[in-house]
Backbone as a ProteinNet text record, in pm:
[ID]
protein_1_A
[PRIMARY]
MKYLSITLVLAGLAGCSDGPEAADVQPLVEDSLRSGIVHARSMAETLGGADGVAFIESLGAPEPADVQVEHVQILDSRELDHGDYDLDVRYDVVVGDEREVVSRRLRLNETADGWRLVPAPSR
[TERTIARY]
-4383.1	-4405.3	-4388.3	-4435.5	-4425	-4278.7	-4194	-4052.5	-3983	-4025.3	-3968.7	-4000.1	-4123.3	-4162.7	-4081	-4063.6	-3986	-3840.9	-3786.4	-3647.9	-3630.8	-3725.4	-3717.4	-3725.9	-3812.2	-3824.4	-3694.6	-3638.8	-3513.5	-3398.6	-3394.2	-3289.4	-3304.1	-3426.8	-3450.7	-3407.7	-3436.7	-3396	-3244.9	-3180.3	-3034.2	-2969.9	-3037.3	-2982.8	-3005.7	-3085.6	-3112	-2986.3	-2964.5	-2845.7	-2883.6	-2791.3	-2810.2	-2752.1	-2723.8	-2663.9	-2762.8	-2714.2	-2799.1	-2911	-3020.2	-3135.1	-3149.5	-3235.3	-3255.9	-3295	-3375.2	-3417.2	-3299.2	-3194.1	-3073.1	-2988.9	-2987.7	-2902.6	-2956.1	-3087.1	-3148	-3103.9	-3116.1	-3075.6	-2924.7	-2845.6	-2700.5	-2659.6	-2718.7	-2687.7	-2738.8	-2860	-2917.8	-2832	-2790.8	-2705.2	-2571.5	-2515.8	-2387.8	-2399.5	-2504.8	-2525.7	-2546	-2626.8	-2652.2	-2525.4	-2445.1	-2318.9	-2224.4	-2224.2	-2141.4	-2180.6	-2309.7	-2357.4	-2318.1	-2335.2	-2296.1	-2146.9	-2067	-1922.2	-1887.5	-1951.4	-1925.4	-1963.4	-2076.1	-2117.5	-2020.2	-1973.6	-1878.3	-1747	-1699.8	-1576.6	-1595.4	-1710.5	-1736.9	-1738	-1796.8	-1800.7	-1660.6	-1582.6	-1446.2	-1361	-1374.2	-1291.4	-1340.6	-1471.7	-1523.6	-1624.8	-1647.1	-1744.8	-1883.5	-1958.5	-2095.5	-2096.1	-1993.3	-1985.7	-1964.2	-1885.9	-1863.6	-1991.9	-2069.5	-2197.9	-2293.1	-2295.8	-2382.4	-2343.4	-2213	-2166.4	-2213.4	-2194.9	-2235.2	-2387.3	-2461.2	-2606.9	-2644.1	-2566.5	-2594.9	-2571.6	-2488.4	-2464.6	-2575.9	-2668.7	-2782.8	-2767.4	-2671.8	-2655.3	-2781.1	-2841.5	-2964.9	-2937.4	-3040.7	-3032.7	-3023.2	-2944	-2929.5	-3062.6	-3154.6	-3283	-3368.1	-3334.4	-3411.3	-3370.7	-3263.3	-3213.8	-3281.7	-3345.6	-3414.1	-3358.6	-3349.7	-3310.4	-3430	-3469.1	-3587.1	-3554.5	-3640.4	-3637	-3501.1	-3448.2	-3319.3	-3337.3	-3252.2	-3251.1	-3110	-3099.1	-2970.2	-2963.1	-2873.3	-2859.7	-2772.3	-2673.5	-2584.3	-2527.3	-2508.3	-2454.8	-2354.1	-2234.6	-2130.9	-2074.7	-2077	-2015.1	-1865.6	-1785	-1640	-1589.7	-1466.5	-1409.3	-1415.5	-1402.6	-1398.4	-1534.5	-1641.1	-1775.7	-1838.5	-1759.6	-1818.1	-1897.4	-1981.9	-2057.8	-2031.4	-2003.1	-1999.2	-2134.3	-2195.9	-2327.5	-2321.5	-2382.7	-2409.8	-2553.9	-2573.6	-2706.6	-2748.5	-2877.3	-2936.4	-3041.1	-3043.3	-3140.7	-3165.8	-3274.4	-3308.1	-3268.5	-3201.2	-3176.1	-3276.5	-3356.4	-3462.6	-3436.7	-3435.5	-3424.7	-3532.7	-3635.6	-3747	-3813.2	-3821.6	-3883.6	-3783.2	-3657	-3553.9	-3525.8	-3501.8	-3475.6	-3361.1	-3265.5	-3154.3	-3136.4	-3123.5	-3099.6	-2948.4	-2905.4	-2763.2	-2738.9	-2633.3	-2587.1	-2444.9	-2416.9	-2281.8	-2257.3	-2132.7	-2094.4	-2070.5	-2123.6	-2106.3	-2045.1	-1973.2	-1925.5	-1988.6	-2053.3	-2118	-2058.5	-2061.1	-2010.4	-2116.2	-2143.8	-2244.7	-2178.8	-2235.5	-2189.1	-2302.1	-2276.8	-2381	-2497.5	-2470.8	-2574.5	-2641.1	-2604.1	-2661.6	-2554.3	-2598.4	-2507.2	-2447	-2323.5	-2258.2	-2182.4	-2171.1	-2090.5	-1944	-1862.2	-1717.9	-1650.5	-1534.6	-1464.7	-1423.4	-1446.1	-1402.4	-1270.8	-1180.5	-1054.7	-1080.3	-994.4	-1005.9	-979.6	-1046.4	-1025.6	-912.6
4565.4	4424.4	4342.8	4398.9	4328.5	4304.3	4403.9	4390.7	4289.3	4283.9	4186.4	4045.3	4022.1	3890.4	3851.4	3944.1	3916.1	3887.3	3964.6	3944.2	3806.4	3765.3	3633.7	3522.3	3537.4	3436.5	3427	3540.8	3540.8	3483.6	3514.9	3460.4	3309.3	3263	3118.5	3049.7	3111.9	3053.7	3054.3	3155.7	3162.7	3053.1	3010.3	2904.3	2766.1	2754	2623.8	2573.1	2445.1	2386	2312.7	2311.8	2231.4	2092.7	2056.2	1926.3	1813.2	1691.7	1573.7	1567.9	1507.5	1486.7	1337.5	1302.9	1162.5	1078.4	1134.8	1061.4	1033.9	1114.4	1089.4	979.3	975.1	882.1	739.5	723	589.7	494.9	530.1	434.2	409.5	508.1	490	387.1	397.3	302.3	163.5	157.3	29.1	-38.4	36.1	-19.9	-66.1	10.3	-26.7	-157.3	-171	-294.4	-413.5	-395	-503.1	-541.5	-443.2	-471.5	-550.3	-518.1	-592.5	-738.6	-764.9	-903.6	-976	-910.3	-970.1	-1001.6	-909.2	-930.2	-1048.4	-1056.8	-1167.1	-1300.9	-1305.5	-1429.8	-1467.5	-1369.1	-1394.2	-1448.7	-1390.1	-1438.9	-1580.9	-1607.6	-1742	-1843.3	-1805	-1895.2	-1915.2	-1808.6	-1818	-1908.8	-1894.7	-1971.7	-2113.9	-2133.3	-2265.3	-2324	-2259.7	-2311.1	-2314.4	-2416.6	-2430	-2447.7	-2516	-2533.4	-2399.7	-2311.9	-2179.7	-2098.9	-2105.3	-2034.4	-2095.2	-2228.6	-2295.4	-2255.3	-2244	-2204.9	-2064.4	-1970.8	-1832.4	-1822.8	-1902.8	-1905.5	-1965.1	-2065.7	-2127.2	-2028.4	-1928.4	-1824.9	-1720.6	-1730.7	-1639.3	-1520.7	-1526.6	-1415.8	-1403.1	-1285.5	-1268.4	-1253.2	-1265.8	-1230	-1077.6	-1025	-879	-804.3	-856.9	-788.4	-785	-870	-874.3	-765.4	-694	-589.5	-457.2	-398.3	-270	-170.1	-45	62.5	155.8	180.6	262.6	368.5	466.3	568.6	637.8	681.8	751.7	890.3	921.6	1053.9	1110.5	1233.2	1302.1	1378.8	1335.3	1396.5	1521.5	1520.4	1634.9	1632.4	1747.9	1759.8	1873.8	1844.6	1946.6	1948.7	2066.3	2079.6	2102.6	2025.2	2037.1	2137.8	2179.6	2282.3	2244.8	2118.2	2074.3	2033.5	2059.7	2035.1	1904.3	1812.5	1690.2	1725.8	1633.2	1650.3	1532.1	1559	1455.9	1457.2	1341.1	1328.1	1229.2	1263.3	1166.8	1124.2	995.2	945.6	831.6	811.1	696.3	639.2	506.7	441.3	299.8	241.3	102.9	15.1	-95.8	-199.2	-309.7	-342.2	-441	-557.8	-678.3	-801.9	-894.6	-916.1	-998.8	-934.5	-1011.7	-962.1	-895.8	-896	-839	-694.1	-614.6	-471.9	-432.8	-358	-307.8	-159.1	-81.4	61.6	83.1	157.8	182.8	333.4	374.3	513.3	512.6	600.2	605.5	737.8	760.3	879.8	839.4	918.7	897	1021.4	1001	1114.5	1101.3	1208.4	1210.3	1319.5	1293.3	1386.7	1398	1520.1	1539.6	1536.2	1455.4	1446	1491.4	1491.9	1528.3	1429.9	1306.6	1203.2	1197	1284.8	1283.6	1256.6	1220.1	1197.3	1058.5	1046	915.1	909.3	787.7	765.2	765.8	828.9	826.4	786.7	722.5	683.3	806.5	799.5	907	865	957.8	921.2	868.3	779.3	726	837	826.7	927.4	886
-936.4	-908.5	-1036.3	-1148.2	-1275.5	-1311.3	-1286.7	-1320.6	-1230.2	-1104.5	-1012.1	-1059.5	-1102.9	-1153.3	-1275	-1367	-1488.3	-1451.7	-1358.1	-1314.7	-1252.4	-1168.9	-1105.6	-1209.1	-1306.9	-1412.4	-1490.9	-1528.9	-1604.9	-1522.8	-1394.6	-1308.3	-1296.6	-1288.4	-1283.1	-1409.9	-1523.8	-1651.6	-1666.9	-1617.9	-1627.8	-1545.4	-1439.2	-1355.8	-1411.5	-1515.3	-1574.3	-1643.9	-1633.1	-1693.8	-1820.8	-1914.6	-2034.7	-2014.5	-1892	-1861.1	-1879.6	-1860.7	-1878.2	-1774.7	-1816.3	-1729.1	-1701.9	-1607.9	-1571.7	-1693.2	-1782.3	-1902.7	-1995.8	-1987.4	-2066	-2002.5	-1870.6	-1796.5	-1802.8	-1794.1	-1784.2	-1895.4	-2022.8	-2126.5	-2129.1	-2088.4	-2086	-1981.6	-1862.4	-1755.5	-1792.8	-1844.9	-1884.7	-1991.9	-2092.8	-2198.3	-2142.5	-2049.2	-1988.7	-1910.5	-1831.7	-1755.6	-1848.6	-1950	-2045.2	-2120.4	-2158.7	-2228.2	-2138.9	-2010.4	-1915.2	-1907.2	-1911.4	-1907.8	-2035.6	-2149.4	-2277.8	-2276.3	-2224.7	-2218.8	-2127.3	-2011.5	-1918.4	-1980.5	-2049.3	-2115.6	-2226.7	-2300.4	-2408	-2352.6	-2243.4	-2180.2	-2128.5	-2067.2	-2015.9	-2129.4	-2242.1	-2357.4	-2415.5	-2422	-2474.1	-2385.9	-2256	-2163.4	-2141.7	-2144.8	-2109	-2204.1	-2317.3	-2412.6	-2350.9	-2387.3	-2336.4	-2185.1	-2131.7	-1986.4	-1915.7	-1977.3	-1919.4	-1913	-2020.2	-2023	-1920.5	-1913.2	-1815.6	-1673.3	-1649.6	-1516.1	-1480.3	-1571.2	-1541.7	-1524.3	-1598.6	-1581.1	-1445.8	-1400.5	-1270.3	-1155.8	-1180.5	-1079.6	-1076.8	-1171.8	-1174.1	-1266.6	-1358.7	-1453.6	-1538.9	-1541.9	-1619	-1767.8	-1845.4	-1986.8	-1993.6	-2085.2	-2092.3	-2103.7	-2181	-2201.3	-2074.3	-1976.1	-1851.9	-1753	-1781.4	-1691.1	-1726.2	-1627.2	-1644.4	-1543.1	-1582.6	-1491.6	-1477.9	-1352.9	-1324.8	-1219.6	-1209.8	-1103.9	-1093.4	-1205.6	-1204.8	-1142.8	-1046.8	-984.1	-995.5	-1038.9	-1038	-906.8	-819.4	-688.1	-693	-782.1	-797.2	-938.2	-996.1	-1131.9	-1134.5	-1184.6	-1193.8	-1335	-1396.7	-1528.3	-1508.2	-1579.9	-1570.9	-1673.6	-1658.8	-1746.6	-1894	-1925	-2065	-2119	-2043.9	-2094.1	-2051	-1993.6	-1939	-1813.2	-1770.6	-1647.1	-1555.7	-1429.7	-1327	-1257.9	-1251	-1189.6	-1074.9	-963.9	-858.7	-880.5	-903.8	-938.8	-846.8	-841.7	-773.3	-867.2	-877.1	-963.8	-914.2	-961.3	-929.9	-1046.9	-1016.2	-1116	-1087.3	-1188.1	-1171.9	-1265.5	-1206.3	-1283.7	-1229.5	-1309.8	-1263.6	-1142.9	-1033	-910.2	-816.4	-853.7	-767.1	-805.3	-704.1	-723.1	-630.2	-684.2	-603.3	-631.3	-524.7	-537.9	-544.6	-645.4	-668	-664.7	-595.9	-598.5	-650.7	-745.7	-802	-871.8	-906.2	-981.7	-1126.2	-1217.1	-1360.6	-1422.8	-1530.9	-1611.4	-1749.1	-1794	-1924.7	-2011.5	-2140.8	-2240.8	-2348.6	-2393.4	-2497.6	-2634.5	-2723.8	-2861.5	-2953.1	-3081.6	-3178.2	-3172.7	-3128.2	-3119.8	-2983.1	-2892.6	-2758.8	-2654.1	-2535.5	-2424	-2431.3	-2376.5	-2366.6	-2234.5	-2182	-2062.7	-2102.3	-2022.3	-2045.1	-1914.3	-1925.6	-1802	-1722.1	-1593.9	-1504.9	-1441.2	-1419.9	-1354.5	-1214.3	-1169.5	-1033.3	-933.1	-820.7	-715.8	-627.2
[MASK]
+++++++++++++++++++++++++++++++++++++++++++++++++++++++++++++++++++++++++++++++++++++++++++++++++++++++++++++++++++++++++++

């Protein structure tokens, strides 16, 4: 019985992945969303000056710091041949009192500095 327990523990450990975890994904998604807002505001300012920024604000564009990502769940994780990981994830995007649940596929690559989002090829 003792050997069976040890075998089960070792088999369980062998099945563990060194892939990204939800705690790795959360700041990457949050930074990506915030960067998108900064980029949109910059484009609006470039194209329309102060009026462009006022217009994008009138559409309800939040301040980047107001965007939060919560409750990240990794629904599926696949390691690719070259070491990247494709993840199917679900998370909440929270801005003020509004919350939206998002499901999407992400591709992550591990670097010396940690995980990073990388563009995935179109399907």
